[in-house]
Short mmCIF file of C-alpha atoms in Angstrom, two decimals:
data_model
loop_
_atom_site.label_atom_id
_atom_site.label_comp_id
_atom_site.label_asym_id
_atom_site.label_seq_id
_atom_site.Cartn_x
_atom_site.Cartn_y
_atom_site.Cartn_z
CA UNK A 5 0.01 -0.01 -0.04
CA UNK A 6 1.34 3.36 -1.00
CA UNK A 7 1.16 6.03 1.81
CA UNK A 8 0.86 9.61 0.49
CA UNK A 9 2.99 12.39 1.84
CA UNK A 10 0.00 14.71 2.54
CA UNK A 11 -3.49 14.24 3.78
CA UNK A 12 -6.60 16.23 4.47
CA UNK A 13 -7.24 17.00 8.17
CA UNK A 14 -9.41 19.20 10.26
CA UNK A 15 -7.15 21.15 12.83
CA UNK A 16 -8.25 22.92 15.91
CA UNK A 17 -6.17 26.14 15.82
CA UNK A 18 -7.52 27.80 19.04
CA UNK A 19 -10.26 27.81 21.68
CA UNK A 20 -13.60 29.09 20.63
CA UNK A 21 -16.44 28.51 18.14
CA UNK A 22 -16.46 26.21 15.00
CA UNK A 23 -14.44 28.85 13.13
CA UNK A 24 -11.55 27.47 15.11
CA UNK A 25 -11.79 24.27 12.95
CA UNK A 26 -9.75 24.58 9.69
CA UNK A 27 -9.67 22.00 7.00
CA UNK A 28 -6.01 21.84 5.95
CA UNK A 29 -3.56 19.82 3.94
CA UNK A 30 -0.91 18.44 6.31
CA UNK A 31 1.79 15.74 6.43
CA UNK A 32 0.71 12.18 7.03
CA UNK A 33 2.10 11.27 10.41
CA UNK A 34 5.23 9.17 10.63
CA UNK A 35 4.54 5.80 12.36
CA UNK A 36 6.94 5.26 15.22
CA UNK A 37 8.06 2.33 17.40
CA UNK A 38 5.18 0.28 18.71
CA UNK A 39 2.60 2.16 16.64
CA UNK A 40 0.36 1.63 13.59
CA UNK A 41 -0.69 3.96 10.98
CA UNK A 42 -4.55 3.86 10.47
CA UNK A 43 -6.31 4.99 7.27
CA UNK A 44 -9.41 6.64 8.84
CA UNK A 45 -12.76 5.48 7.26
CA UNK A 46 -15.11 7.20 9.68
CA UNK A 47 -15.02 9.29 12.87
CA UNK A 48 -17.89 10.24 15.09
CA UNK A 49 -18.64 13.49 16.81
CA UNK A 50 -18.85 13.68 20.63
CA UNK A 51 -19.04 16.05 23.62
CA UNK A 52 -15.36 15.67 24.16
CA UNK A 53 -14.50 17.32 20.84
CA UNK A 54 -16.67 20.34 21.52
CA UNK A 55 -15.72 20.67 25.18
CA UNK A 56 -12.12 20.61 24.19
CA UNK A 57 -12.55 23.18 21.47
CA UNK A 58 -14.27 25.71 23.76
CA UNK A 59 -11.95 25.09 26.65
CA UNK A 60 -14.69 23.65 28.94
CA UNK A 61 -12.27 21.34 30.77
CA UNK A 62 -10.26 24.36 32.03
CA UNK A 63 -10.80 25.18 35.64
CA UNK A 64 -9.09 28.59 35.50
CA UNK A 65 -9.63 31.82 33.72
CA UNK A 66 -6.97 31.12 31.03
CA UNK A 67 -8.30 28.13 29.01
CA UNK A 68 -4.92 27.72 27.17
CA UNK A 69 -3.28 26.56 30.40
CA UNK A 70 -5.22 23.51 31.42
CA UNK A 71 -7.70 22.69 28.70
CA UNK A 72 -6.69 19.15 28.01
CA UNK A 73 -7.94 16.07 29.96
CA UNK A 74 -4.71 15.87 31.79
CA UNK A 75 -4.90 19.55 32.92
CA UNK A 76 -2.22 20.81 30.61
CA UNK A 77 -2.29 23.10 27.50
CA UNK A 78 -3.49 21.50 24.21
CA UNK A 79 -0.83 20.97 21.67
CA UNK A 80 -2.30 23.39 19.04
CA UNK A 81 -2.86 23.06 16.18
CA UNK A 82 -4.55 19.79 17.20
CA UNK A 83 -6.53 17.21 15.07
CA UNK A 84 -9.24 16.10 17.30
CA UNK A 85 -11.56 13.01 16.89
CA UNK A 86 -11.75 10.21 19.48
CA UNK A 87 -14.24 7.80 17.73
CA UNK A 88 -12.44 6.07 14.86
CA UNK A 89 -12.94 3.18 12.61
CA UNK A 90 -10.28 2.55 9.98
CA UNK A 91 -7.69 0.17 8.39
CA UNK A 92 -4.11 -0.27 9.37
CA UNK A 93 -2.08 1.05 6.50
CA UNK A 94 1.48 0.59 7.94
CA UNK A 95 3.19 -0.59 11.11
CA UNK A 96 6.16 0.70 13.08
CA UNK A 97 9.21 -1.08 14.54
CA UNK A 98 8.32 -4.02 16.74
CA UNK A 99 4.92 -4.61 15.24
CA UNK A 100 4.05 -7.69 13.11
CA UNK A 101 3.65 -6.59 9.43
CA UNK A 102 0.64 -8.94 8.98
CA UNK A 103 -1.42 -6.38 10.89
CA UNK A 104 -1.51 -4.17 7.69
CA UNK A 105 -5.03 -4.37 6.26
CA UNK A 106 -6.89 -5.15 9.59
CA UNK A 107 -10.02 -3.18 10.15
CA UNK A 108 -9.72 -1.68 13.67
CA UNK A 109 -11.41 0.46 16.28
CA UNK A 110 -9.21 2.79 18.21
CA UNK A 111 -9.40 2.78 22.01
CA UNK A 112 -9.56 6.42 22.97
CA UNK A 113 -8.08 6.17 26.44
CA UNK A 114 -4.32 5.83 25.77
CA UNK A 115 -1.71 4.32 28.10
CA UNK A 116 1.11 4.17 25.48
CA UNK A 117 2.73 6.70 23.09
CA UNK A 118 5.58 5.97 20.76
CA UNK A 119 6.50 2.80 22.51
CA UNK A 120 6.58 4.40 26.00
CA UNK A 121 4.11 3.77 28.77
CA UNK A 122 2.42 6.88 30.11
CA UNK A 123 2.10 7.61 33.81
CA UNK A 124 -0.99 9.60 33.25
CA UNK A 125 -3.26 8.26 30.44
CA UNK A 126 -3.91 10.57 27.41
CA UNK A 127 -7.11 10.96 25.52
CA UNK A 128 -7.06 10.40 21.77
CA UNK A 129 -7.60 13.78 20.03
CA UNK A 130 -6.82 15.82 23.22
CA UNK A 131 -3.20 15.29 24.28
CA UNK A 132 -2.26 14.03 20.78
CA UNK A 133 -3.73 14.09 17.32
CA UNK A 134 -6.91 12.02 16.67
CA UNK A 135 -9.03 10.87 13.93
CA UNK A 136 -10.49 13.94 12.04
CA UNK A 137 -7.99 13.21 9.23
CA UNK A 138 -7.36 10.72 6.45
CA UNK A 139 -4.63 9.07 8.49
CA UNK A 140 -3.85 8.84 12.19
CA UNK A 141 -1.28 6.92 14.37
CA UNK A 142 -1.67 5.15 17.56
CA UNK A 143 -0.04 2.54 19.71
CA UNK A 144 -0.69 -0.90 18.28
CA UNK A 145 -2.21 -2.05 21.67
CA UNK A 146 -4.94 0.53 21.25
CA UNK A 147 -5.82 -0.45 17.70
CA UNK A 148 -8.31 -3.37 18.18
CA UNK A 149 -9.14 -5.56 15.23
CA UNK A 150 -12.94 -5.96 14.80
CA UNK A 151 -14.65 -8.73 12.81
CA UNK A 152 -18.16 -7.41 12.03
CA UNK A 153 -20.66 -7.18 9.11
CA UNK A 154 -21.39 -3.55 10.30
CA UNK A 155 -20.25 -0.72 8.08
CA UNK A 156 -17.38 1.60 8.97
CA UNK A 157 -19.75 4.41 9.88
CA UNK A 158 -21.79 2.12 12.23
CA UNK A 159 -18.54 0.88 13.92
CA UNK A 160 -17.33 4.46 14.41
CA UNK A 161 -20.38 5.21 16.61
CA UNK A 162 -19.06 2.80 19.21
CA UNK A 163 -15.64 3.73 20.70
CA UNK A 164 -16.06 6.78 22.85
CA UNK A 165 -19.70 6.56 23.92
CA UNK A 166 -19.91 2.77 24.45
CA UNK A 167 -16.67 2.46 26.30
CA UNK A 168 -17.50 5.39 28.51
CA UNK A 169 -20.96 3.65 29.21
CA UNK A 170 -19.31 0.19 29.72
CA UNK A 171 -16.67 1.76 32.04
CA UNK A 172 -19.28 3.35 34.21
CA UNK A 173 -21.34 0.16 34.43
CA UNK A 174 -18.19 -1.76 35.27
CA UNK A 175 -17.11 0.73 38.02
CA UNK A 176 -20.49 0.58 39.47
CA UNK A 177 -20.65 -3.17 39.29
CA UNK A 178 -23.98 -3.36 37.49
CA UNK A 179 -25.33 -6.78 37.37
CA UNK A 180 -28.39 -9.01 36.75
CA UNK A 181 -31.50 -7.69 38.66
CA UNK A 182 -30.03 -4.23 39.43
CA UNK A 183 -32.45 -1.40 39.00
CA UNK A 184 -30.55 1.38 37.05
CA UNK A 185 -31.47 4.98 36.28
CA UNK A 186 -29.67 6.69 33.29
CA UNK A 187 -29.71 10.39 32.91
CA UNK A 188 -29.14 12.11 29.48
CA UNK A 189 -30.33 8.81 28.10
CA UNK A 190 -30.86 9.77 24.47
CA UNK A 191 -27.27 10.94 23.81
CA UNK A 192 -24.50 8.69 22.66
CA UNK A 193 -23.39 7.63 26.13
CA UNK A 194 -26.84 7.48 27.57
CA UNK A 195 -28.30 5.24 24.79
CA UNK A 196 -25.22 3.01 24.99
CA UNK A 197 -25.59 2.63 28.75
CA UNK A 198 -29.30 1.47 28.24
CA UNK A 199 -28.19 -1.23 25.90
CA UNK A 200 -25.18 -2.34 27.90
CA UNK A 201 -26.99 -2.44 31.19
CA UNK A 202 -29.84 -4.37 29.66
CA UNK A 203 -27.34 -6.82 28.17
CA UNK A 204 -26.10 -7.37 31.81
CA UNK A 205 -29.62 -8.26 32.90
CA UNK A 206 -30.30 -4.96 34.68
CA UNK A 207 -33.70 -3.28 34.73
CA UNK A 208 -33.18 0.20 33.24
CA UNK A 209 -35.15 3.51 33.54
CA UNK A 210 -34.25 6.52 31.46
CA UNK A 211 -34.45 10.31 31.87
CA UNK A 212 -34.99 12.14 28.50
CA UNK A 213 -37.27 14.26 26.57
CA UNK A 214 -40.89 12.90 25.89
CA UNK A 215 -40.31 12.92 22.19
CA UNK A 216 -37.67 10.19 22.58
CA UNK A 217 -39.52 7.88 25.03
CA UNK A 218 -40.57 5.36 22.41
CA UNK A 219 -37.06 5.08 20.93
CA UNK A 220 -35.40 4.50 24.25
CA UNK A 221 -38.00 1.83 25.05
CA UNK A 222 -36.90 -0.10 21.96
CA UNK A 223 -33.27 0.01 23.32
CA UNK A 224 -34.42 -1.65 26.52
CA UNK A 225 -35.61 1.05 28.90
CA UNK A 226 -38.36 -0.26 31.13
CA UNK A 227 -39.69 3.13 32.03
CA UNK A 228 -38.91 6.66 30.73
CA UNK A 229 -39.26 9.90 32.56
CA UNK A 230 -39.04 13.52 31.35
CA UNK A 231 -36.03 15.50 32.44
CA UNK A 232 -38.22 17.65 34.77
CA UNK A 233 -40.14 14.71 36.30
CA UNK A 234 -40.58 14.54 40.10
CA UNK A 235 -38.67 11.47 40.75
CA UNK A 236 -39.24 11.72 44.46
CA UNK A 237 -42.96 11.24 43.86
CA UNK A 238 -42.49 8.51 41.17
CA UNK A 239 -40.62 6.17 41.36
CA UNK A 240 -39.77 7.59 44.82
CA UNK A 241 -36.96 7.50 47.25
CA UNK A 242 -34.86 4.21 47.64
CA UNK A 243 -35.80 3.15 44.04
CA UNK A 244 -32.47 2.43 42.36
CA UNK A 245 -29.46 0.33 42.99
CA UNK A 246 -27.41 2.42 40.52
CA UNK A 247 -27.57 5.90 38.88
CA UNK A 248 -25.57 6.44 35.67
CA UNK A 249 -25.36 10.27 35.41
CA UNK A 250 -24.29 12.32 32.43
CA UNK A 251 -26.04 15.53 33.31
CA UNK A 252 -25.24 16.81 36.76
CA UNK A 253 -26.82 20.40 37.08
CA UNK A 254 -29.31 21.87 39.63
CA UNK A 255 -31.45 18.73 39.86
CA UNK A 256 -28.45 16.51 40.97
CA UNK A 257 -29.32 16.08 44.67
CA UNK A 258 -32.48 14.10 43.77
CA UNK A 259 -30.26 11.41 42.12
CA UNK A 260 -28.79 10.53 45.52
CA UNK A 261 -32.19 10.51 47.17
CA UNK A 262 -33.66 7.95 44.71
CA UNK A 263 -30.69 5.65 45.39
CA UNK A 264 -31.29 2.74 47.74
CA UNK A 265 -29.09 2.33 50.77
CA UNK A 266 -25.73 1.09 49.69
CA UNK A 267 -26.50 2.42 46.21
CA UNK A 268 -23.81 3.27 43.58
CA UNK A 269 -23.58 6.46 41.62
CA UNK A 270 -21.32 6.85 38.48
CA UNK A 271 -20.63 10.08 36.54
CA UNK A 272 -18.94 10.79 33.38
CA UNK A 273 -20.44 14.05 32.20
CA UNK A 274 -21.98 17.24 33.30
CA UNK A 275 -23.94 18.67 30.37
CA UNK A 276 -26.49 20.25 32.78
CA UNK A 277 -23.79 22.05 34.85
CA UNK A 278 -20.69 20.93 36.67
CA UNK A 279 -21.55 22.78 39.96
CA UNK A 280 -23.83 20.77 42.18
CA UNK A 281 -24.90 20.72 45.87
CA UNK A 282 -24.03 17.75 47.89
CA UNK A 283 -25.72 17.14 51.29
CA UNK A 284 -22.93 14.99 52.85
CA UNK A 285 -25.55 13.45 55.30
CA UNK A 286 -27.26 11.82 52.38
CA UNK A 287 -23.95 10.37 51.24
CA UNK A 288 -22.80 8.84 54.53
CA UNK A 289 -26.09 7.93 56.21
CA UNK A 290 -27.12 5.88 53.15
CA UNK A 291 -23.58 4.45 52.76
CA UNK A 292 -23.46 5.46 49.09
CA UNK A 293 -20.55 4.90 46.75
CA UNK A 294 -19.71 7.66 44.17
CA UNK A 295 -17.50 6.89 41.09
CA UNK A 296 -15.91 9.47 38.74
CA UNK A 297 -15.21 7.73 35.49
CA UNK A 298 -12.73 8.80 32.82
CA UNK A 299 -9.76 6.39 32.34
CA UNK A 300 -10.92 2.99 31.04
CA UNK A 301 -10.41 0.02 33.25
CA UNK A 302 -8.21 -2.86 31.99
CA UNK A 303 -10.03 -4.93 29.42
CA UNK A 304 -13.14 -2.69 29.06
CA UNK A 305 -12.49 -1.85 25.33
CA UNK A 306 -11.65 -5.39 24.50
CA UNK A 307 -14.85 -6.50 26.10
CA UNK A 308 -16.83 -3.94 24.10
CA UNK A 309 -15.30 -5.27 20.93
CA UNK A 310 -16.47 -8.78 21.86
CA UNK A 311 -19.98 -7.45 22.47
CA UNK A 312 -19.93 -5.86 19.05
CA UNK A 313 -18.79 -8.96 17.30
CA UNK A 314 -21.38 -11.10 19.09
CA UNK A 315 -24.22 -8.73 18.16
CA UNK A 316 -25.18 -7.99 21.83
CA UNK A 317 -25.36 -4.26 21.05
CA UNK A 318 -26.28 -2.42 17.92
CA UNK A 319 -25.13 0.90 16.50
CA UNK A 320 -27.21 4.06 16.59
CA UNK A 321 -26.32 6.49 13.83
CA UNK A 322 -28.47 9.61 13.65
CA UNK A 323 -26.83 11.34 10.62
CA UNK A 324 -23.63 11.35 8.55
CA UNK A 325 -21.55 14.18 7.14
CA UNK A 326 -18.43 14.43 5.04
CA UNK A 327 -15.28 15.52 6.96
CA UNK A 328 -15.31 19.06 5.49
CA UNK A 329 -18.75 19.67 7.06
CA UNK A 330 -17.60 19.08 10.62
CA UNK A 331 -18.92 22.52 11.77
CA UNK A 332 -22.43 21.62 10.71
CA UNK A 333 -22.14 18.12 12.25
CA UNK A 334 -21.12 19.67 15.60
CA UNK A 335 -23.95 22.26 15.39
CA UNK A 336 -26.54 19.52 14.86
CA UNK A 337 -24.96 17.57 17.73
CA UNK A 338 -25.34 20.58 20.09
CA UNK A 339 -28.99 21.00 19.18
CA UNK A 340 -29.63 17.65 21.08
CA UNK A 341 -32.42 16.70 18.82
CA UNK A 342 -30.94 13.37 17.65
CA UNK A 343 -30.72 9.94 19.23
CA UNK A 344 -27.33 8.13 18.89
CA UNK A 345 -24.19 9.29 17.10
CA UNK A 346 -23.35 11.85 14.26
CA UNK A 347 -20.54 10.43 12.13
CA UNK A 348 -18.13 11.99 9.75
CA UNK A 349 -17.28 9.91 6.60
CA UNK A 350 -13.56 10.42 6.07
CA UNK A 351 -12.26 7.62 3.76
#
């Protein structure tokens, strides 16, 4: 396979609106020791891309100082894109050449770069270039071969959302018979959490907009509630073993009230607001466990690939766009009128 010298890529050139995303011709990355070069076929849009672009992860006044997931400055210009399906086009030193041609999904939580183990994991498309380009490079261990009849676009809908959801469910030890509440249930992570929890034998309820009730029921939600529903009235206090939260915001205290004694709460998003009010008495008197979930646990991504290959979960693709229309894709994403993922066709 002939690797070109140049490729099309969308680079983030600064923090701000979609005008900070520029389609450019740049050099194809050189594959290093322990790495593979992946020809990107499709890459999905998610909250991480937008939050990184606007500097949402920064805790200070200067978003250029700590805007990456690790709390450092972004290496601008940056190619974002954490959700990638593609094909291995070349391998670096130490990697078997027969990997060339494999169709792969890229694990977005990275523990290795250029043959070196990282003390603090990086996120694909945050601390290093990601998949909004025709080619990208990643450690071979993070490029997982996938054997599936699903299309490249469908497969690109899985990595970020489904591994985030699977990681939350794993950390909260969701199992058969558990009663689970999922907030933000119509988004990529929320809809994935419904499917994955149901696959574990849990009974799942969902918080979403009324227009999406029927769709989430098809995914496996037992009951659906409007975002502004009075959960203390119905289903009432002490109703859930686990809450999977992606929203936060002013309604957050109720989520601990509806947990049973010894309940587990897992969070991996704050689209409703990151500042919440916690009554410590609720936390300790009910013996609750709270889990913040970002870095993937060992084996979580490999387990997800197995679920994909066995058909236990199905993709949810709301709409597709070509790479050069990334601004329109992100605008549609932010309108929150879709169910599932918005995917960019790259290859």
